[in-house]
Coordinates of C-alpha atoms in Angstrom, one line a residue:
M14 CA 88.9 156.7 -84.1
W15 CA 87.5 154.2 -81.6
R16 CA 89.9 151.6 -80.1
L17 CA 89.6 148.3 -81.8
S18 CA 87.9 145.4 -80.0
C19 CA 89.2 142.3 -81.7
L20 CA 88.5 138.7 -81.5
S21 CA 91.0 138.4 -78.9
A22 CA 98.8 127.8 -85.3
S23 CA 104.7 104.5 -98.9
F24 CA 102.4 107.8 -97.4
V25 CA 105.6 109.2 -95.8
V26 CA 107.3 109.2 -99.2
V27 CA 104.4 110.9 -100.9
L28 CA 104.2 113.5 -98.2
A29 CA 107.9 114.1 -98.3
G30 CA 107.5 114.8 -102.0
I31 CA 104.7 117.2 -101.3
L32 CA 106.8 119.1 -98.7
L33 CA 109.9 119.2 -100.8
A34 CA 108.0 120.5 -103.7
G35 CA 106.8 123.5 -101.6
S36 CA 109.8 125.7 -102.4
Q37 CA 108.7 125.8 -106.1
S38 CA 105.0 126.2 -105.5
S39 CA 102.5 129.1 -105.5
S40 CA 99.8 129.8 -103.0
A41 CA 96.0 129.8 -103.3
A42 CA 96.3 133.6 -103.8
G43 CA 98.7 132.9 -106.7
K44 CA 96.5 130.3 -108.3
K45 CA 93.1 132.0 -107.9
G46 CA 94.0 135.7 -107.9
R47 CA 95.3 138.2 -105.4
V48 CA 93.3 136.8 -102.5
G49 CA 92.4 133.2 -101.7
L50 CA 90.2 131.6 -99.0
V51 CA 92.3 129.2 -97.0
S52 CA 89.9 127.9 -94.3
V53 CA 88.1 125.4 -96.5
S54 CA 88.0 121.6 -96.8
S55 CA 89.9 119.6 -99.3
T56 CA 86.8 119.7 -101.5
E57 CA 86.7 123.5 -101.1
L58 CA 83.7 123.4 -98.8
Q59 CA 83.6 126.6 -96.7
A60 CA 84.0 126.2 -93.0
N61 CA 80.8 126.0 -90.9
G62 CA 82.5 127.7 -88.0
A63 CA 84.9 130.5 -87.3
S64 CA 88.6 130.1 -88.3
A65 CA 91.3 132.3 -87.0
Y66 CA 95.0 132.9 -85.9
P67 CA 96.8 131.8 -89.1
S68 CA 100.5 131.0 -89.4
V69 CA 102.2 130.7 -92.8
S70 CA 105.2 128.7 -94.2
A71 CA 108.1 130.7 -95.7
N72 CA 107.0 130.3 -99.3
G73 CA 103.3 130.9 -98.5
R74 CA 102.2 127.4 -99.5
Y75 CA 101.1 126.0 -96.2
V76 CA 98.9 127.8 -93.8
A77 CA 98.1 126.5 -90.3
F78 CA 95.1 127.9 -88.4
Q79 CA 92.6 127.1 -85.7
S80 CA 89.0 126.5 -86.5
W81 CA 85.7 125.7 -84.7
A82 CA 84.4 124.2 -88.0
T83 CA 83.3 120.6 -88.0
D84 CA 83.3 120.1 -91.8
L85 CA 86.9 120.7 -92.8
V86 CA 87.9 117.0 -92.2
A87 CA 85.7 113.9 -91.9
D88 CA 86.4 112.8 -88.3
D89 CA 86.1 116.2 -86.5
T90 CA 83.1 115.4 -84.3
K91 CA 84.0 116.2 -80.7
T92 CA 82.4 118.9 -78.6
C93 CA 83.5 121.1 -75.7
G94 CA 81.9 122.7 -72.8
P95 CA 78.6 122.4 -71.0
Y96 CA 76.6 123.2 -74.1
N97 CA 78.5 120.7 -76.3
D98 CA 79.8 123.4 -78.6
P99 CA 82.3 122.5 -81.3
C100 CA 85.9 122.4 -80.1
P101 CA 88.6 124.4 -81.9
D102 CA 91.1 122.3 -83.7
V103 CA 94.4 123.0 -85.6
F104 CA 94.4 122.5 -89.3
V105 CA 96.9 122.9 -92.2
H106 CA 95.8 123.9 -95.7
D107 CA 98.1 123.2 -98.7
T108 CA 97.3 126.1 -101.0
L109 CA 99.0 124.4 -104.0
R110 CA 97.1 121.1 -103.8
G111 CA 94.0 122.5 -102.1
S112 CA 94.1 119.9 -99.3
T113 CA 93.3 120.4 -95.7
E114 CA 94.4 118.2 -92.8
L115 CA 93.8 118.0 -89.1
A116 CA 97.1 118.7 -87.3
S117 CA 95.9 118.2 -83.7
R118 CA 96.1 114.4 -83.9
A119 CA 98.0 111.8 -81.9
T120 CA 100.7 109.7 -83.5
S121 CA 98.1 107.0 -83.7
G122 CA 96.0 109.2 -86.0
V123 CA 93.2 109.8 -83.5
A124 CA 91.9 113.3 -83.3
G125 CA 92.4 115.2 -80.0
N126 CA 89.7 114.9 -77.5
H127 CA 89.6 118.5 -76.5
A128 CA 90.4 122.0 -77.7
S129 CA 93.6 122.8 -79.6
R130 CA 94.7 126.3 -80.5
G131 CA 97.4 128.7 -81.5
P132 CA 99.3 127.1 -84.3
S133 CA 102.8 128.1 -85.4
I134 CA 104.3 126.5 -88.6
S135 CA 107.9 125.9 -89.5
A136 CA 109.5 127.5 -92.5
D137 CA 109.0 124.4 -94.7
G138 CA 105.6 123.6 -93.4
R139 CA 106.6 120.2 -91.9
Y140 CA 106.2 121.0 -88.2
I141 CA 103.2 122.6 -86.5
A142 CA 103.5 123.7 -82.9
F143 CA 100.2 124.4 -81.0
Y144 CA 98.8 124.1 -77.5
S145 CA 96.0 121.8 -76.5
F146 CA 93.8 120.7 -73.6
A147 CA 93.4 117.3 -75.2
S148 CA 94.7 114.4 -73.0
N149 CA 95.0 111.8 -75.8
L150 CA 97.6 113.4 -78.1
V151 CA 100.5 111.8 -76.3
S152 CA 100.8 109.0 -73.7
G153 CA 101.0 109.9 -70.1
D154 CA 99.2 113.2 -70.3
T155 CA 97.7 113.4 -66.8
N156 CA 98.3 117.0 -65.8
E157 CA 94.8 118.2 -66.7
A158 CA 96.3 121.4 -68.2
T159 CA 97.0 122.8 -71.6
D160 CA 100.2 121.5 -73.1
V161 CA 102.4 122.6 -76.0
L162 CA 102.8 120.0 -78.8
V163 CA 104.5 119.6 -82.1
R164 CA 103.0 117.7 -85.1
D165 CA 105.5 116.3 -87.6
R166 CA 103.5 116.2 -90.9
L167 CA 106.1 114.1 -92.6
L168 CA 106.4 111.3 -90.1
G169 CA 102.8 111.7 -88.8
T170 CA 104.0 112.0 -85.2
T171 CA 103.0 114.2 -82.3
E172 CA 105.2 115.0 -79.3
R173 CA 104.8 117.1 -76.2
V174 CA 107.4 119.8 -75.7
S175 CA 106.1 121.7 -72.6
V176 CA 108.1 119.3 -70.4
A177 CA 111.2 119.6 -68.2
S178 CA 114.6 118.5 -69.5
D179 CA 114.0 115.1 -68.0
G180 CA 110.7 114.7 -69.7
I181 CA 108.5 115.3 -66.6
Q182 CA 105.2 116.9 -67.6
A183 CA 104.4 120.5 -66.6
N184 CA 102.5 121.1 -63.4
G185 CA 100.8 124.1 -64.8
A186 CA 99.2 125.3 -68.0
S187 CA 101.4 126.0 -71.1
S188 CA 100.5 127.8 -74.3
D189 CA 101.5 130.4 -76.9
A190 CA 103.8 128.2 -78.9
H191 CA 106.2 129.5 -81.5
I192 CA 108.5 127.2 -83.5
S193 CA 111.8 128.1 -85.0
A194 CA 112.2 128.1 -88.8
D195 CA 113.8 124.6 -88.9
G196 CA 111.5 123.2 -86.2
H197 CA 114.4 122.6 -83.8
Y198 CA 113.3 124.9 -81.0
V199 CA 109.9 125.8 -79.6
S200 CA 109.3 128.8 -77.4
F201 CA 106.2 128.9 -75.2
V202 CA 104.8 130.3 -72.0
S203 CA 103.9 128.3 -68.9
Y204 CA 102.6 128.7 -65.3
A205 CA 104.5 125.5 -64.4
S206 CA 107.0 125.7 -61.7
N207 CA 108.8 122.4 -62.4
L208 CA 110.2 122.9 -65.9
V209 CA 113.5 124.3 -64.7
P210 CA 115.1 124.4 -61.2
G211 CA 114.5 127.5 -59.1
D212 CA 111.3 128.6 -60.7
D213 CA 109.5 130.0 -57.6
N214 CA 108.2 133.3 -58.8
G215 CA 104.6 132.0 -59.2
K216 CA 104.3 133.9 -62.5
L217 CA 103.9 133.1 -66.2
D218 CA 107.4 132.5 -67.7
V219 CA 108.8 132.1 -71.2
F220 CA 110.6 128.8 -72.0
V221 CA 112.4 127.3 -75.0
H222 CA 112.5 123.5 -75.6
D223 CA 115.2 121.9 -77.8
R224 CA 113.5 119.1 -79.7
V225 CA 116.8 117.5 -80.5
T226 CA 118.4 117.3 -77.1
G227 CA 115.2 117.4 -75.0
A228 CA 116.5 120.3 -72.9
T229 CA 114.2 123.0 -71.7
E230 CA 115.4 126.4 -70.5
R231 CA 113.7 129.5 -69.1
V232 CA 114.5 132.7 -71.2
S233 CA 112.5 135.3 -69.2
V234 CA 115.4 135.9 -67.0
A235 CA 117.9 138.8 -66.5
A236 CA 121.4 138.7 -68.0
D237 CA 122.7 137.1 -64.7
G238 CA 120.0 134.4 -64.8
T239 CA 117.8 136.0 -62.1
Q240 CA 114.1 135.2 -62.7
F241 CA 111.7 138.0 -63.5
Q242 CA 109.3 138.7 -60.7
Q243 CA 106.5 139.8 -63.1
A244 CA 104.7 137.7 -65.7
S245 CA 106.3 137.3 -69.1
G246 CA 104.6 136.3 -72.3
A247 CA 104.1 136.7 -76.1
P248 CA 107.4 135.0 -77.2
S249 CA 108.7 135.2 -80.7
I250 CA 111.7 133.1 -81.7
S251 CA 114.4 133.8 -84.3
G252 CA 114.9 131.4 -87.2
D253 CA 117.8 129.5 -85.6
G254 CA 116.3 129.7 -82.1
R255 CA 119.1 131.8 -80.7
F256 CA 117.1 134.9 -79.9
V257 CA 113.7 135.1 -78.2
A258 CA 111.7 138.3 -77.9
F259 CA 109.1 138.6 -75.2
A260 CA 107.0 141.1 -73.3
S261 CA 107.0 141.7 -69.6
P262 CA 106.4 144.5 -67.1
L263 CA 109.7 146.2 -66.5
P264 CA 111.5 145.5 -63.2
S265 CA 110.7 148.2 -60.7
D266 CA 114.3 149.5 -60.7
L267 CA 114.0 150.3 -64.4
G268 CA 110.6 152.0 -64.2
G269 CA 108.1 152.0 -67.0
P270 CA 104.7 150.3 -67.4
G271 CA 105.7 147.4 -69.7
G272 CA 108.6 146.4 -71.8
I273 CA 109.9 144.2 -74.7
F274 CA 113.0 142.1 -74.1
V275 CA 115.3 140.0 -76.2
R276 CA 117.1 137.1 -74.8
D277 CA 120.3 135.9 -76.5
R278 CA 120.5 132.2 -75.6
L279 CA 124.1 131.9 -76.8
D280 CA 125.6 134.9 -75.0
H281 CA 123.2 134.7 -72.1
T282 CA 122.2 138.4 -72.3
T283 CA 118.8 140.0 -72.0
L284 CA 118.1 143.4 -73.5
S285 CA 115.3 145.9 -72.9
I286 CA 114.5 147.3 -76.4
A287 CA 111.3 149.5 -75.9
I288 CA 113.5 152.4 -75.0
T289 CA 113.9 156.1 -75.9
P290 CA 116.6 157.3 -78.3
D291 CA 118.8 158.1 -75.3
G292 CA 118.2 154.7 -73.7
H293 CA 115.6 155.5 -71.1
P294 CA 112.5 153.4 -70.5
S295 CA 109.4 154.2 -72.5
N296 CA 106.4 156.0 -71.0
G297 CA 103.8 153.6 -72.2
R298 CA 103.0 149.9 -72.3
S299 CA 104.6 147.8 -75.1
M300 CA 103.6 144.3 -76.2
S301 CA 103.3 141.7 -79.0
P302 CA 106.9 141.4 -80.3
S303 CA 107.7 139.8 -83.6
I304 CA 111.4 139.0 -84.3
S305 CA 113.1 138.6 -87.7
A306 CA 114.8 135.4 -88.7
D307 CA 118.3 136.6 -87.8
G308 CA 117.2 138.3 -84.6
R309 CA 118.3 141.7 -85.7
Y310 CA 114.9 143.4 -86.0
V311 CA 112.0 143.3 -83.6
A312 CA 108.6 144.7 -84.4
F313 CA 106.3 145.5 -81.4
E314 CA 103.2 147.4 -80.4
S315 CA 103.4 150.3 -78.0
W316 CA 101.3 153.1 -76.5
A317 CA 104.5 155.0 -75.6
T318 CA 105.0 158.5 -77.0
N319 CA 108.7 158.8 -76.5
L320 CA 110.2 156.0 -78.6
V321 CA 110.5 158.3 -81.7
P322 CA 110.1 162.0 -82.2
G323 CA 106.8 163.4 -83.3
D324 CA 104.6 160.7 -81.8
T325 CA 101.5 162.8 -81.1
N326 CA 98.6 160.8 -82.4
V327 CA 95.7 160.3 -80.0
C328 CA 92.6 158.0 -80.1
L329 CA 89.2 158.2 -78.5
V330 CA 88.6 155.6 -75.9
N331 CA 85.2 154.5 -74.5
I332 CA 85.1 154.8 -70.7
F333 CA 82.5 152.8 -68.8
S334 CA 81.7 153.2 -65.1
P335 CA 78.7 152.6 -62.8
G336 CA 77.9 156.3 -63.0
G337 CA 77.8 156.4 -66.7
G338 CA 80.1 156.4 -69.7
G339 CA 82.1 158.8 -71.9
T340 CA 85.1 159.1 -74.0
V341 CA 88.7 160.2 -73.4
S342 CA 91.6 161.0 -75.6
L343 CA 94.7 158.8 -75.1
P344 CA 97.8 158.0 -77.1
C345 CA 97.2 155.6 -80.0
S346 CA 99.0 152.3 -80.0
D347 CA 101.6 152.3 -82.8
I348 CA 103.9 149.7 -84.4
F349 CA 107.6 150.1 -84.0
V350 CA 110.7 148.2 -85.2
R351 CA 113.9 148.1 -83.2
D352 CA 117.1 147.5 -85.0
L353 CA 119.3 145.8 -82.5
A354 CA 122.5 146.1 -84.6
M355 CA 122.1 149.9 -85.1
G356 CA 120.4 150.6 -81.8
T357 CA 117.6 152.6 -83.5
T358 CA 113.8 152.5 -83.4
E359 CA 111.4 153.5 -86.2
R360 CA 107.6 153.7 -86.4
V361 CA 106.1 151.7 -89.2
S362 CA 102.4 152.2 -88.6
V363 CA 102.4 155.2 -90.9
D364 CA 101.2 156.1 -94.4
S365 CA 103.5 156.0 -97.4
A366 CA 104.5 159.6 -96.8
G367 CA 105.4 158.9 -93.2
G368 CA 102.2 160.4 -91.7
Q369 CA 101.1 159.0 -88.4
A370 CA 97.9 156.9 -88.0
D371 CA 94.7 158.3 -86.7
G372 CA 93.7 155.0 -85.0
D373 CA 95.2 152.2 -83.0
S374 CA 97.6 149.8 -84.7
M375 CA 98.5 146.4 -83.3
E376 CA 99.4 142.7 -83.9
P377 CA 102.7 143.2 -85.8
S378 CA 104.3 140.5 -87.9
I379 CA 107.7 141.1 -89.3
S380 CA 109.0 139.2 -92.4
P381 CA 111.9 136.9 -91.9
D382 CA 114.3 139.3 -93.6
G383 CA 113.0 142.2 -91.5
R384 CA 112.0 144.4 -94.5
F385 CA 108.2 144.1 -94.3
V386 CA 105.9 144.5 -91.3
A387 CA 102.2 143.5 -91.4
F388 CA 99.9 144.9 -88.7
T389 CA 96.2 145.5 -87.9
S390 CA 94.9 149.0 -87.6
S391 CA 91.7 150.9 -87.1
A392 CA 93.2 154.0 -88.7
A393 CA 91.4 155.4 -91.7
N394 CA 94.3 157.5 -93.1
L395 CA 97.0 155.0 -93.9
V396 CA 95.8 154.5 -97.5
F397 CA 93.5 156.4 -99.8
A398 CA 89.7 155.8 -99.5
D399 CA 89.7 153.8 -96.3
T400 CA 86.0 154.3 -95.5
N401 CA 84.9 150.9 -94.2
E402 CA 85.1 152.0 -90.5
A403 CA 86.6 148.6 -89.7
S404 CA 90.0 147.2 -88.7
D405 CA 92.2 146.4 -91.7
V406 CA 95.5 144.6 -92.3
F407 CA 98.3 146.7 -93.7
V408 CA 101.8 145.9 -94.8
H409 CA 104.7 148.5 -94.6
D410 CA 107.8 148.2 -96.7
R411 CA 110.7 149.5 -94.5
L412 CA 112.9 149.9 -97.6
S413 CA 110.7 152.0 -99.8
G414 CA 108.4 153.4 -97.1
A415 CA 105.3 152.3 -98.9
T416 CA 102.2 151.1 -96.9
I417 CA 99.5 149.1 -98.6
R418 CA 96.2 147.6 -97.4
A419 CA 96.2 143.8 -97.8
S420 CA 92.7 143.1 -96.6
V421 CA 91.1 143.9 -100.0
D422 CA 89.6 141.7 -102.7
G423 CA 91.2 140.9 -106.0
Q424 CA 90.2 144.2 -107.5
G425 CA 91.3 146.2 -104.5
T426 CA 87.8 146.7 -103.0
Q427 CA 88.0 147.2 -99.3
G428 CA 86.6 144.5 -97.0
S429 CA 83.2 145.1 -95.5
G430 CA 84.2 143.7 -92.1
D431 CA 87.1 143.5 -89.7
S432 CA 90.4 141.9 -90.7
T433 CA 93.0 141.1 -88.1
S434 CA 95.9 138.7 -87.0
P435 CA 98.3 139.0 -90.0
A436 CA 101.3 136.8 -90.5
L437 CA 103.9 137.3 -93.2
A438 CA 105.7 134.8 -95.4
S439 CA 109.3 135.1 -96.4
H440 CA 110.3 138.3 -98.3
G441 CA 106.8 139.7 -97.7
R442 CA 105.4 138.1 -100.8
Y443 CA 102.3 136.7 -99.0
V444 CA 100.3 137.7 -95.9
V445 CA 97.7 135.6 -94.2
F446 CA 95.0 137.0 -91.9
Q447 CA 91.6 136.4 -90.5
S448 CA 88.5 138.4 -91.5
N449 CA 84.7 138.4 -91.1
A450 CA 84.3 140.4 -94.3
P451 CA 82.1 138.4 -96.7
N452 CA 83.3 140.3 -99.9
L453 CA 87.0 139.4 -100.1
V454 CA 86.2 136.3 -102.3
T455 CA 83.1 135.3 -104.1
G456 CA 80.8 132.7 -102.5
D457 CA 81.8 133.6 -98.9
S458 CA 78.4 133.0 -97.3
N459 CA 79.2 131.3 -93.9
G460 CA 78.7 134.6 -92.0
T461 CA 81.8 134.1 -89.7
W462 CA 85.5 134.6 -89.5
D463 CA 87.6 133.0 -92.2
V464 CA 91.3 132.8 -93.0
F465 CA 92.7 134.3 -96.2
E466 CA 95.9 134.6 -98.0
S467 CA 96.8 137.6 -100.1
R468 CA 99.6 138.0 -102.6
L469 CA 101.1 141.4 -102.1
P470 CA 101.7 143.7 -105.0
F471 CA 105.2 144.9 -104.0
P472 CA 107.7 144.9 -106.9
A473 CA 110.6 142.4 -107.0
R474 CA 112.5 142.9 -103.8
Q475 CA 116.1 142.6 -102.9
G476 CA 118.1 143.7 -99.8
Q477 CA 117.2 144.9 -96.3
P478 CA 116.2 148.3 -95.1

């Protein structure tokens, strides 16, 4: 299989009632069938631009996503760049009521004056973290860099969280926001050197901001607090904000091409978790961690072949050079889950019988309880009759061992295009993803990427793996 090339977040009382009702609601997929189109306006007008990178609330009711569409809300009229192209914005769709709102707004209600991306939604759907180049979302934004912000949908307020503990704005770009389940903590990455004392490595670092106390700390540090000398990124924060998983090249004294780390903010420990069964560094790059709500399980993507026994799958890779091109066989990227309590690693990008994938797998999203893992794969052998020669979204049940394809229509027909960027709701009941397939729902005629929500057909589920 070829490696996938992908697309590389009186009114107060009413809204409070809407938010509180969420725990008893169903999703668009529940109302309209197994699969529902999420990136639509409140009048169900389909987006006139690409929509991508969804994040879903715990019960599947609220879905945040970014979109270049200009017809999802009435006042989205700004443009970006030298060609006056539409700016991406962050939206939230309520799948129960069918409403769509713009989240990248200032407290005054004015829409952001530049691009906003990468939403992350809290468990109850109240808070949306995202990053933005807009300078009018909060007062005093003069750093001319992307900032991380949080929108409170209940109070209608927007705050900047990529700041130092004294509130000073970052002197470098910040992005890749991930919010804890209760909205208390936000992890993010930043090139800024003034968010914490002693940050002089000149690299991208991972930080956590406490929205209650205002404190900001750097978590991409060793157990003794020593800063990493390599860039760190891709943070994923546990439900209570205690644990943060992130990716970084391993320090030279440990060897290895790239690792996954988990920082315990309470015990001030940092663990390397992309390791062999006997505790040695992996022999391939690892990235894209996703941590469970309690911090016990971490899913991640890796090209390593020594994390579990029997990892022998290879993929064909296009090689381009001035003298010509060709193909070469390299290890496929796979999805793994590390159990920090048991000290074990398992591969989950497998078929229901445990057979390894014949294509690359990437973009893991683990359910809050750690039982289910969604991922993207170009493999054609994970489920029966996968013949679309496209990337698909799969979900693996770690308890039963079953793997299903989620990027199908309501009758189970496979998508006729690529599907990527999955995110799981609590207990694995719903998965959201982006797709350019026009046949997942009827009437999808916009010819671009859309965001969908699928209700998964797993039986009633109890317990952990």
